[in-house]
């Protein structure tokens, strides 16, 4: 089944009295999926729903407020990862914690030069990517 058909089928499943279901607008590449605006008629008038489709995930929002709430929840985890610098930030954090552990709990042991070099490279990449933005 095509994504368009999945979107229309989801609207029909949620709104049993929906007639004349049609795709009004398509937003490709919306949060790694596709957002369909599905218009339909009922005895009470004309309406539209927002249907997000990504692989096997389907989410239907009956109005803009529900759509925005869902987007906010979905992007919260991504923004946390971006705040710490993505994978470079995580690697830098792990290397930094390892060095701190060695300095505090094993002061007699010398921190390997390779670890210092890795930390320097990751920090240079991290701050270089922040300056570019």
mmCIF file of N, CA and C in Angstrom:
data_model
loop_
_atom_site.group_PDB
_atom_site.id
_atom_site.type_symbol
_atom_site.label_atom_id
_atom_site.label_comp_id
_atom_site.label_asym_id
_atom_site.label_seq_id
_atom_site.Cartn_x
_atom_site.Cartn_y
_atom_site.Cartn_z
ATOM 1 N N UNK A 1 0.851 -1.183 0.000
ATOM 2 C CA UNK A 1 0.000 0.000 0.000
ATOM 3 C C UNK A 1 0.894 1.244 0.000
ATOM 4 N N UNK A 2 0.557 2.188 -0.856
ATOM 5 C CA UNK A 2 1.309 3.433 -0.955
ATOM 6 C C UNK A 2 1.044 4.326 0.255
ATOM 7 N N UNK A 3 1.974 5.243 0.527
ATOM 8 C CA UNK A 3 1.825 6.132 1.681
ATOM 9 C C UNK A 3 0.563 6.988 1.588
ATOM 10 N N UNK A 4 0.230 7.455 0.383
ATOM 11 C CA UNK A 4 -0.990 8.259 0.221
ATOM 12 C C UNK A 4 -2.215 7.450 0.639
ATOM 13 N N UNK A 5 -2.240 6.208 0.194
ATOM 14 C CA UNK A 5 -3.370 5.333 0.533
ATOM 15 C C UNK A 5 -3.416 5.055 2.032
ATOM 16 N N UNK A 6 -2.241 4.906 2.647
ATOM 17 C CA UNK A 6 -2.192 4.691 4.100
ATOM 18 C C UNK A 6 -2.754 5.895 4.842
ATOM 19 N N UNK A 7 -2.424 7.096 4.359
ATOM 20 C CA UNK A 7 -2.910 8.320 5.004
ATOM 21 C C UNK A 7 -4.431 8.410 4.912
ATOM 22 N N UNK A 8 -4.971 8.149 3.731
ATOM 23 C CA UNK A 8 -6.428 8.205 3.554
ATOM 24 C C UNK A 8 -7.108 7.118 4.377
ATOM 25 N N UNK A 9 -6.525 5.930 4.397
ATOM 26 C CA UNK A 9 -7.097 4.819 5.175
ATOM 27 C C UNK A 9 -7.122 5.142 6.672
ATOM 28 N N UNK A 10 -6.086 5.813 7.163
ATOM 29 C CA UNK A 10 -6.036 6.189 8.582
ATOM 30 C C UNK A 10 -7.147 7.189 8.918
ATOM 31 N N UNK A 11 -7.394 8.142 8.028
ATOM 32 C CA UNK A 11 -8.482 9.108 8.258
ATOM 33 C C UNK A 11 -9.821 8.385 8.273
ATOM 34 N N UNK A 12 -10.026 7.463 7.342
ATOM 35 C CA UNK A 12 -11.286 6.697 7.303
ATOM 36 C C UNK A 12 -11.452 5.840 8.552
ATOM 37 N N UNK A 13 -10.344 5.324 9.068
ATOM 38 C CA UNK A 13 -10.405 4.478 10.267
ATOM 39 C C UNK A 13 -10.816 5.300 11.488
ATOM 40 N N UNK A 14 -10.295 6.510 11.611
ATOM 41 C CA UNK A 14 -10.579 7.361 12.771
ATOM 42 C C UNK A 14 -11.935 8.059 12.643
ATOM 43 N N UNK A 15 -12.252 8.521 11.441
ATOM 44 C CA UNK A 15 -13.511 9.245 11.219
ATOM 45 C C UNK A 15 -14.400 8.371 10.342
ATOM 46 N N UNK A 16 -15.289 7.615 10.972
ATOM 47 C CA UNK A 16 -16.068 6.616 10.239
ATOM 48 C C UNK A 16 -17.031 7.219 9.220
ATOM 49 N N UNK A 17 -17.502 8.445 9.448
ATOM 50 C CA UNK A 17 -18.458 9.041 8.508
ATOM 51 C C UNK A 17 -17.782 9.940 7.468
ATOM 52 N N UNK A 18 -16.459 9.802 7.297
ATOM 53 C CA UNK A 18 -15.732 10.614 6.316
ATOM 54 C C UNK A 18 -16.065 10.160 4.897
ATOM 55 N N UNK A 19 -16.389 11.140 4.055
ATOM 56 C CA UNK A 19 -16.695 10.861 2.647
ATOM 57 C C UNK A 19 -15.782 11.729 1.789
ATOM 58 N N UNK A 20 -15.550 11.279 0.574
ATOM 59 C CA UNK A 20 -14.769 12.054 -0.387
ATOM 60 C C UNK A 20 -13.376 12.399 0.169
ATOM 61 N N UNK A 21 -12.702 11.412 0.754
ATOM 62 C CA UNK A 21 -11.349 11.630 1.299
ATOM 63 C C UNK A 21 -10.374 11.881 0.154
ATOM 64 N N UNK A 22 -9.534 12.896 0.323
ATOM 65 C CA UNK A 22 -8.591 13.256 -0.724
ATOM 66 C C UNK A 22 -7.350 13.904 -0.106
ATOM 67 N N UNK A 23 -6.239 13.770 -0.796
ATOM 68 C CA UNK A 23 -5.003 14.420 -0.375
ATOM 69 C C UNK A 23 -5.064 15.874 -0.843
ATOM 70 N N UNK A 24 -5.023 16.802 0.107
ATOM 71 C CA UNK A 24 -5.084 18.229 -0.203
ATOM 72 C C UNK A 24 -3.683 18.795 -0.404
ATOM 73 N N UNK A 25 -2.725 18.315 0.404
ATOM 74 C CA UNK A 25 -1.367 18.828 0.340
ATOM 75 C C UNK A 25 -0.406 17.749 0.813
ATOM 76 N N UNK A 26 0.793 17.768 0.282
ATOM 77 C CA UNK A 26 1.828 16.803 0.662
ATOM 78 C C UNK A 26 3.083 17.576 1.038
ATOM 79 N N UNK A 27 3.663 17.227 2.187
ATOM 80 C CA UNK A 27 4.917 17.836 2.639
ATOM 81 C C UNK A 27 5.971 16.727 2.735
ATOM 82 N N UNK A 28 6.713 16.483 1.636
ATOM 83 C CA UNK A 28 7.742 15.440 1.688
ATOM 84 C C UNK A 28 8.908 15.884 2.567
ATOM 85 N N UNK A 29 9.694 14.949 3.012
ATOM 86 C CA UNK A 29 10.861 15.218 3.864
ATOM 87 C C UNK A 29 10.477 15.960 5.132
ATOM 88 N N UNK A 30 9.341 15.629 5.689
ATOM 89 C CA UNK A 30 8.882 16.228 6.937
ATOM 90 C C UNK A 30 9.310 15.312 8.073
ATOM 91 N N UNK A 31 10.322 15.722 8.832
ATOM 92 C CA UNK A 31 10.848 14.941 9.958
ATOM 93 C C UNK A 31 11.149 13.492 9.545
ATOM 94 N N UNK A 32 11.860 13.343 8.437
ATOM 95 C CA UNK A 32 12.270 12.050 7.886
ATOM 96 C C UNK A 32 11.114 11.219 7.347
ATOM 97 N N UNK A 33 9.952 11.778 7.245
ATOM 98 C CA UNK A 33 8.793 11.082 6.693
ATOM 99 C C UNK A 33 8.051 12.023 5.758
ATOM 100 N N UNK A 34 6.757 11.794 5.628
ATOM 101 C CA UNK A 34 5.919 12.638 4.784
ATOM 102 C C UNK A 34 4.676 13.028 5.561
ATOM 103 N N UNK A 35 4.305 14.296 5.474
ATOM 104 C CA UNK A 35 3.087 14.783 6.117
ATOM 105 C C UNK A 35 2.043 15.023 5.035
ATOM 106 N N UNK A 36 0.896 14.364 5.192
ATOM 107 C CA UNK A 36 -0.216 14.524 4.263
ATOM 108 C C UNK A 36 -1.323 15.310 4.945
ATOM 109 N N UNK A 37 -1.883 16.265 4.217
ATOM 110 C CA UNK A 37 -3.086 16.951 4.673
ATOM 111 C C UNK A 37 -4.229 16.297 3.901
ATOM 112 N N UNK A 38 -5.100 15.603 4.645
ATOM 113 C CA UNK A 38 -6.188 14.850 4.031
ATOM 114 C C UNK A 38 -7.496 15.587 4.287
ATOM 115 N N UNK A 39 -8.149 15.994 3.214
ATOM 116 C CA UNK A 39 -9.441 16.652 3.327
ATOM 117 C C UNK A 39 -10.558 15.632 3.190
ATOM 118 N N UNK A 40 -11.679 15.891 3.854
ATOM 119 C CA UNK A 40 -12.830 14.988 3.744
ATOM 120 C C UNK A 40 -14.097 15.740 4.125
ATOM 121 N N UNK A 41 -15.217 15.167 3.754
ATOM 122 C CA UNK A 41 -16.524 15.745 4.061
ATOM 123 C C UNK A 41 -17.258 14.837 5.041
ATOM 124 N N UNK A 42 -18.046 15.456 5.906
ATOM 125 C CA UNK A 42 -18.978 14.725 6.776
ATOM 126 C C UNK A 42 -20.326 15.437 6.683
ATOM 127 N N UNK A 43 -21.300 14.928 7.398
ATOM 128 C CA UNK A 43 -22.613 15.577 7.411
ATOM 129 C C UNK A 43 -22.538 16.959 8.055
ATOM 130 N N UNK A 44 -21.520 17.183 8.901
ATOM 131 C CA UNK A 44 -21.379 18.468 9.600
ATOM 132 C C UNK A 44 -20.579 19.503 8.819
ATOM 133 N N UNK A 45 -19.901 19.092 7.744
ATOM 134 C CA UNK A 45 -19.128 20.040 6.958
ATOM 135 C C UNK A 45 -17.847 19.449 6.403
ATOM 136 N N UNK A 46 -16.960 20.351 5.962
ATOM 137 C CA UNK A 46 -15.665 19.941 5.395
ATOM 138 C C UNK A 46 -14.591 20.056 6.473
ATOM 139 N N UNK A 47 -13.708 19.053 6.519
ATOM 140 C CA UNK A 47 -12.645 19.017 7.519
ATOM 141 C C UNK A 47 -11.359 18.534 6.868
ATOM 142 N N UNK A 48 -10.276 18.646 7.604
ATOM 143 C CA UNK A 48 -9.026 18.038 7.172
ATOM 144 C C UNK A 48 -8.240 17.574 8.401
ATOM 145 N N UNK A 49 -7.458 16.525 8.192
ATOM 146 C CA UNK A 49 -6.580 15.972 9.222
ATOM 147 C C UNK A 49 -5.158 15.966 8.687
ATOM 148 N N UNK A 50 -4.206 15.900 9.612
ATOM 149 C CA UNK A 50 -2.790 15.811 9.265
ATOM 150 C C UNK A 50 -2.329 14.394 9.560
ATOM 151 N N UNK A 51 -1.754 13.742 8.553
ATOM 152 C CA UNK A 51 -1.294 12.364 8.722
ATOM 153 C C UNK A 51 0.191 12.315 8.398
ATOM 154 N N UNK A 52 0.984 11.891 9.400
ATOM 155 C CA UNK A 52 2.429 11.731 9.228
ATOM 156 C C UNK A 52 2.701 10.258 8.971
ATOM 157 N N UNK A 53 3.455 9.965 7.916
ATOM 158 C CA UNK A 53 3.787 8.584 7.575
ATOM 159 C C UNK A 53 5.299 8.475 7.429
ATOM 160 N N UNK A 54 5.873 7.506 8.146
ATOM 161 C CA UNK A 54 7.310 7.221 8.034
ATOM 162 C C UNK A 54 7.494 5.724 8.226
ATOM 163 N N UNK A 55 7.863 5.032 7.154
ATOM 164 C CA UNK A 55 7.998 3.571 7.165
ATOM 165 C C UNK A 55 6.704 2.960 7.694
ATOM 166 N N UNK A 56 6.742 2.301 8.849
ATOM 167 C CA UNK A 56 5.528 1.687 9.399
ATOM 168 C C UNK A 56 4.836 2.560 10.435
ATOM 169 N N UNK A 57 5.354 3.755 10.676
ATOM 170 C CA UNK A 57 4.773 4.656 11.672
ATOM 171 C C UNK A 57 3.743 5.565 11.010
ATOM 172 N N UNK A 58 2.559 5.620 11.597
ATOM 173 C CA UNK A 58 1.505 6.518 11.119
ATOM 174 C C UNK A 58 0.973 7.276 12.322
ATOM 175 N N UNK A 59 0.908 8.599 12.197
ATOM 176 C CA UNK A 59 0.342 9.429 13.265
ATOM 177 C C UNK A 59 -0.685 10.361 12.640
ATOM 178 N N UNK A 60 -1.874 10.419 13.220
ATOM 179 C CA UNK A 60 -2.928 11.300 12.732
ATOM 180 C C UNK A 60 -3.211 12.373 13.762
ATOM 181 N N UNK A 61 -3.243 13.619 13.305
ATOM 182 C CA UNK A 61 -3.617 14.742 14.169
ATOM 183 C C UNK A 61 -4.869 15.371 13.577
ATOM 184 N N UNK A 62 -5.877 15.530 14.405
ATOM 185 C CA UNK A 62 -7.146 16.087 13.929
ATOM 186 C C UNK A 62 -7.101 17.601 13.753
ATOM 187 N N UNK A 63 -6.112 18.268 14.362
ATOM 188 C CA UNK A 63 -6.008 19.721 14.205
ATOM 189 C C UNK A 63 -4.553 20.155 14.356
ATOM 190 N N UNK A 64 -4.313 21.439 14.139
ATOM 191 C CA UNK A 64 -2.950 21.976 14.181
ATOM 192 C C UNK A 64 -2.340 21.888 15.573
ATOM 193 N N UNK A 65 -3.154 22.092 16.607
ATOM 194 C CA UNK A 65 -2.633 22.057 17.980
ATOM 195 C C UNK A 65 -2.083 20.676 18.315
ATOM 196 N N UNK A 66 -2.796 19.625 17.933
ATOM 197 C CA UNK A 66 -2.312 18.263 18.192
ATOM 198 C C UNK A 66 -1.062 17.958 17.375
ATOM 199 N N UNK A 67 -1.013 18.460 16.148
ATOM 200 C CA UNK A 67 0.170 18.258 15.311
ATOM 201 C C UNK A 67 1.389 18.931 15.926
ATOM 202 N N UNK A 68 1.234 20.173 16.372
ATOM 203 C CA UNK A 68 2.353 20.898 16.982
ATOM 204 C C UNK A 68 2.803 20.250 18.281
ATOM 205 N N UNK A 69 1.871 19.747 19.067
ATOM 206 C CA UNK A 69 2.222 19.050 20.305
ATOM 207 C C UNK A 69 3.043 17.801 20.004
ATOM 208 N N UNK A 70 2.644 17.055 19.001
ATOM 209 C CA UNK A 70 3.365 15.841 18.617
ATOM 210 C C UNK A 70 4.764 16.178 18.103
ATOM 211 N N UNK A 71 4.870 17.237 17.279
ATOM 212 C CA UNK A 71 6.177 17.654 16.756
ATOM 213 C C UNK A 71 7.095 18.052 17.905
ATOM 214 N N UNK A 72 6.558 18.765 18.872
ATOM 215 C CA UNK A 72 7.350 19.195 20.025
ATOM 216 C C UNK A 72 7.903 18.000 20.788
ATOM 217 N N UNK A 73 7.080 16.996 21.011
ATOM 218 C CA UNK A 73 7.530 15.792 21.729
ATOM 219 C C UNK A 73 8.564 15.030 20.914
ATOM 220 N N UNK A 74 8.340 14.939 19.613
ATOM 221 C CA UNK A 74 9.222 14.155 18.753
ATOM 222 C C UNK A 74 10.604 14.790 18.624
ATOM 223 N N UNK A 75 10.676 16.111 18.640
ATOM 224 C CA UNK A 75 11.960 16.788 18.443
ATOM 225 C C UNK A 75 12.703 17.057 19.741
ATOM 226 N N UNK A 76 12.087 16.837 20.878
ATOM 227 C CA UNK A 76 12.741 17.123 22.157
ATOM 228 C C UNK A 76 14.031 16.319 22.321
ATOM 229 N N UNK A 77 14.011 15.044 22.010
ATOM 230 C CA UNK A 77 15.206 14.214 22.129
ATOM 231 C C UNK A 77 16.281 14.618 21.140
ATOM 232 N N UNK A 78 15.886 15.002 19.940
ATOM 233 C CA UNK A 78 16.858 15.426 18.935
ATOM 234 C C UNK A 78 17.560 16.709 19.340
ATOM 235 N N UNK A 79 16.815 17.639 19.929
ATOM 236 C CA UNK A 79 17.431 18.909 20.304
ATOM 237 C C UNK A 79 18.445 18.721 21.428
ATOM 238 N N UNK A 80 18.207 17.781 22.334
ATOM 239 C CA UNK A 80 19.174 17.502 23.399
ATOM 240 C C UNK A 80 20.473 16.980 22.803
ATOM 241 N N UNK A 81 20.370 16.075 21.833
ATOM 242 C CA UNK A 81 21.562 15.541 21.179
ATOM 243 C C UNK A 81 22.307 16.648 20.434
ATOM 244 N N UNK A 82 21.581 17.546 19.783
ATOM 245 C CA UNK A 82 22.226 18.650 19.070
ATOM 246 C C UNK A 82 22.890 19.631 20.028
ATOM 247 N N UNK A 83 22.312 19.830 21.205
ATOM 248 C CA UNK A 83 22.885 20.770 22.168
ATOM 249 C C UNK A 83 24.259 20.317 22.644
ATOM 250 N N UNK A 84 24.454 19.018 22.773
ATOM 251 C CA UNK A 84 25.765 18.549 23.222
ATOM 252 C C UNK A 84 26.707 18.293 22.055
ATOM 253 N N UNK A 85 26.272 18.582 20.835
ATOM 254 C CA UNK A 85 27.170 18.498 19.691
ATOM 255 C C UNK A 85 27.084 17.213 18.903
ATOM 256 N N UNK A 86 26.030 16.479 19.043
ATOM 257 C CA UNK A 86 25.876 15.246 18.282
ATOM 258 C C UNK A 86 26.869 14.191 18.720
ATOM 259 N N UNK A 87 27.296 13.378 17.770
ATOM 260 C CA UNK A 87 28.206 12.277 18.106
ATOM 261 C C UNK A 87 29.574 12.794 18.548
ATOM 262 N N UNK A 88 30.040 13.913 17.977
ATOM 263 C CA UNK A 88 31.330 14.475 18.404
ATOM 264 C C UNK A 88 31.264 14.914 19.860
ATOM 265 N N UNK A 89 30.146 15.476 20.260
ATOM 266 C CA UNK A 89 29.977 15.889 21.657
ATOM 267 C C UNK A 89 29.964 14.709 22.605
ATOM 268 N N UNK A 90 29.299 13.628 22.203
ATOM 269 C CA UNK A 90 29.238 12.429 23.051
ATOM 270 C C UNK A 90 30.624 11.806 23.186
ATOM 271 N N UNK A 91 31.348 11.695 22.061
ATOM 272 C CA UNK A 91 32.703 11.130 22.111
ATOM 273 C C UNK A 91 33.610 12.010 22.967
ATOM 274 N N UNK A 92 33.518 13.320 22.784
ATOM 275 C CA UNK A 92 34.321 14.241 23.596
ATOM 276 C C UNK A 92 34.004 14.120 25.071
ATOM 277 N N UNK A 93 32.725 13.957 25.391
ATOM 278 C CA UNK A 93 32.306 13.795 26.783
ATOM 279 C C UNK A 93 32.870 12.508 27.384
ATOM 280 N N UNK A 94 32.830 11.423 26.629
ATOM 281 C CA UNK A 94 33.367 10.146 27.116
ATOM 282 C C UNK A 94 34.873 10.250 27.350
ATOM 283 N N UNK A 95 35.595 10.834 26.393
ATOM 284 C CA UNK A 95 37.049 10.973 26.544
ATOM 285 C C UNK A 95 37.380 11.872 27.729
ATOM 286 N N UNK A 96 36.649 12.981 27.874
ATOM 287 C CA UNK A 96 36.887 13.898 28.996
ATOM 288 C C UNK A 96 36.637 13.207 30.326
ATOM 289 N N UNK A 97 35.548 12.472 30.430
ATOM 290 C CA UNK A 97 35.249 11.750 31.679
ATOM 291 C C UNK A 97 36.314 10.698 31.988
ATOM 292 N N UNK A 98 36.827 10.050 30.944
ATOM 293 C CA UNK A 98 37.897 9.066 31.149
ATOM 294 C C UNK A 98 39.151 9.740 31.696
ATOM 295 N N UNK A 99 39.527 10.879 31.125
ATOM 296 C CA UNK A 99 40.711 11.607 31.604
ATOM 297 C C UNK A 99 40.500 12.088 33.034
ATOM 298 N N UNK A 100 39.328 12.637 33.329
ATOM 299 C CA UNK A 100 39.031 13.099 34.694
ATOM 300 C C UNK A 100 39.114 11.936 35.674
ATOM 301 N N UNK A 101 38.563 10.788 35.290
ATOM 302 C CA UNK A 101 38.631 9.605 36.155
ATOM 303 C C UNK A 101 40.080 9.227 36.432
ATOM 304 N N UNK A 102 40.904 9.195 35.384
ATOM 305 C CA UNK A 102 42.310 8.818 35.565
ATOM 306 C C UNK A 102 43.061 9.814 36.441
ATOM 307 N N UNK A 103 42.803 11.103 36.266
ATOM 308 C CA UNK A 103 43.505 12.128 37.042
ATOM 309 C C UNK A 103 43.081 12.093 38.506
ATOM 310 N N UNK A 104 41.793 11.915 38.780
ATOM 311 C CA UNK A 104 41.296 11.957 40.161
ATOM 312 C C UNK A 104 41.552 10.655 40.907
ATOM 313 N N UNK A 105 41.209 9.529 40.292
ATOM 314 C CA UNK A 105 41.261 8.262 41.014
ATOM 315 C C UNK A 105 42.567 7.498 40.830
ATOM 316 N N UNK A 106 43.367 7.885 39.871
ATOM 317 C CA UNK A 106 44.663 7.241 39.671
ATOM 318 C C UNK A 106 45.722 8.302 39.392
ATOM 319 N N UNK A 107 45.995 9.148 40.376
ATOM 320 C CA UNK A 107 46.945 10.241 40.135
ATOM 321 C C UNK A 107 48.357 9.745 39.815
ATOM 322 N N UNK A 108 48.676 8.539 40.262
ATOM 323 C CA UNK A 108 50.016 8.013 39.983
ATOM 324 C C UNK A 108 50.160 7.563 38.531
ATOM 325 N N UNK A 109 49.046 7.235 37.894
ATOM 326 C CA UNK A 109 49.085 6.781 36.501
ATOM 327 C C UNK A 109 49.100 7.990 35.566
ATOM 328 N N UNK A 110 49.882 7.876 34.523
ATOM 329 C CA UNK A 110 49.949 8.964 33.555
ATOM 330 C C UNK A 110 48.880 8.746 32.485
ATOM 331 N N UNK A 111 48.211 9.832 32.114
ATOM 332 C CA UNK A 111 47.188 9.742 31.063
ATOM 333 C C UNK A 111 47.904 9.518 29.737
ATOM 334 N N UNK A 112 47.511 8.492 28.984
ATOM 335 C CA UNK A 112 48.192 8.201 27.717
ATOM 336 C C UNK A 112 48.139 9.383 26.745
ATOM 337 N N UNK A 113 49.225 9.546 26.004
ATOM 338 C CA UNK A 113 49.309 10.645 25.042
ATOM 339 C C UNK A 113 48.226 10.523 23.963
ATOM 340 N N UNK A 114 47.887 9.296 23.614
ATOM 341 C CA UNK A 114 46.863 9.072 22.592
ATOM 342 C C UNK A 114 45.510 9.617 23.037
ATOM 343 N N UNK A 115 45.226 9.486 24.342
ATOM 344 C CA UNK A 115 43.958 9.979 24.877
ATOM 345 C C UNK A 115 43.914 11.505 24.825
ATOM 346 N N UNK A 116 45.049 12.141 25.157
ATOM 347 C CA UNK A 116 45.118 13.603 25.052
ATOM 348 C C UNK A 116 44.962 14.045 23.599
ATOM 349 N N UNK A 117 45.597 13.307 22.679
ATOM 350 C CA UNK A 117 45.500 13.643 21.252
ATOM 351 C C UNK A 117 44.059 13.488 20.760
ATOM 352 N N UNK A 118 43.400 12.425 21.201
ATOM 353 C CA UNK A 118 41.999 12.210 20.810
ATOM 354 C C UNK A 118 41.111 13.322 21.354
ATOM 355 N N UNK A 119 41.341 13.705 22.614
ATOM 356 C CA UNK A 119 40.546 14.780 23.210
ATOM 357 C C UNK A 119 40.762 16.086 22.447
ATOM 358 N N UNK A 120 42.001 16.383 22.119
ATOM 359 C CA UNK A 120 42.304 17.606 21.373
ATOM 360 C C UNK A 120 41.621 17.597 20.006
ATOM 361 N N UNK A 121 41.672 16.457 19.312
ATOM 362 C CA UNK A 121 41.048 16.366 17.984
ATOM 363 C C UNK A 121 39.533 16.531 18.070
ATOM 364 N N UNK A 122 38.912 15.873 19.045
ATOM 365 C CA UNK A 122 37.456 15.965 19.190
ATOM 366 C C UNK A 122 37.048 17.380 19.569
ATOM 367 N N UNK A 123 37.784 18.000 20.496
ATOM 368 C CA UNK A 123 37.452 19.373 20.886
ATOM 369 C C UNK A 123 37.649 20.347 19.722
ATOM 370 N N UNK A 124 38.688 20.130 18.921
ATOM 371 C CA UNK A 124 38.904 20.990 17.750
ATOM 372 C C UNK A 124 37.755 20.837 16.755
ATOM 373 N N UNK A 125 37.337 19.607 16.528
ATOM 374 C CA UNK A 125 36.208 19.370 15.623
ATOM 375 C C UNK A 125 34.932 19.986 16.181
ATOM 376 N N UNK A 126 34.707 19.807 17.468
ATOM 377 C CA UNK A 126 33.498 20.321 18.118
ATOM 378 C C UNK A 126 33.424 21.845 18.018
ATOM 379 N N UNK A 127 34.487 22.526 18.452
ATOM 380 C CA UNK A 127 34.465 23.987 18.417
ATOM 381 C C UNK A 127 34.534 24.524 16.990
ATOM 382 N N UNK A 128 35.200 23.801 16.106
ATOM 383 C CA UNK A 128 35.222 24.207 14.701
ATOM 384 C C UNK A 128 33.841 24.153 14.072
ATOM 385 N N UNK A 129 33.073 23.139 14.416
ATOM 386 C CA UNK A 129 31.715 23.045 13.862
ATOM 387 C C UNK A 129 30.798 24.102 14.469
ATOM 388 N N UNK A 130 31.037 24.514 15.705
ATOM 389 C CA UNK A 130 30.215 25.553 16.340
ATOM 390 C C UNK A 130 30.504 26.923 15.737
ATOM 391 N N UNK A 131 31.764 27.180 15.390
ATOM 392 C CA UNK A 131 32.137 28.468 14.803
ATOM 393 C C UNK A 131 31.555 28.585 13.401
ATOM 394 N N UNK A 132 31.511 27.485 12.665
ATOM 395 C CA UNK A 132 30.996 27.499 11.295
ATOM 396 C C UNK A 132 29.526 27.879 11.258
ATOM 397 N N UNK A 133 28.796 27.592 12.312
ATOM 398 C CA UNK A 133 27.365 27.902 12.343
ATOM 399 C C UNK A 133 27.193 29.344 12.686
#
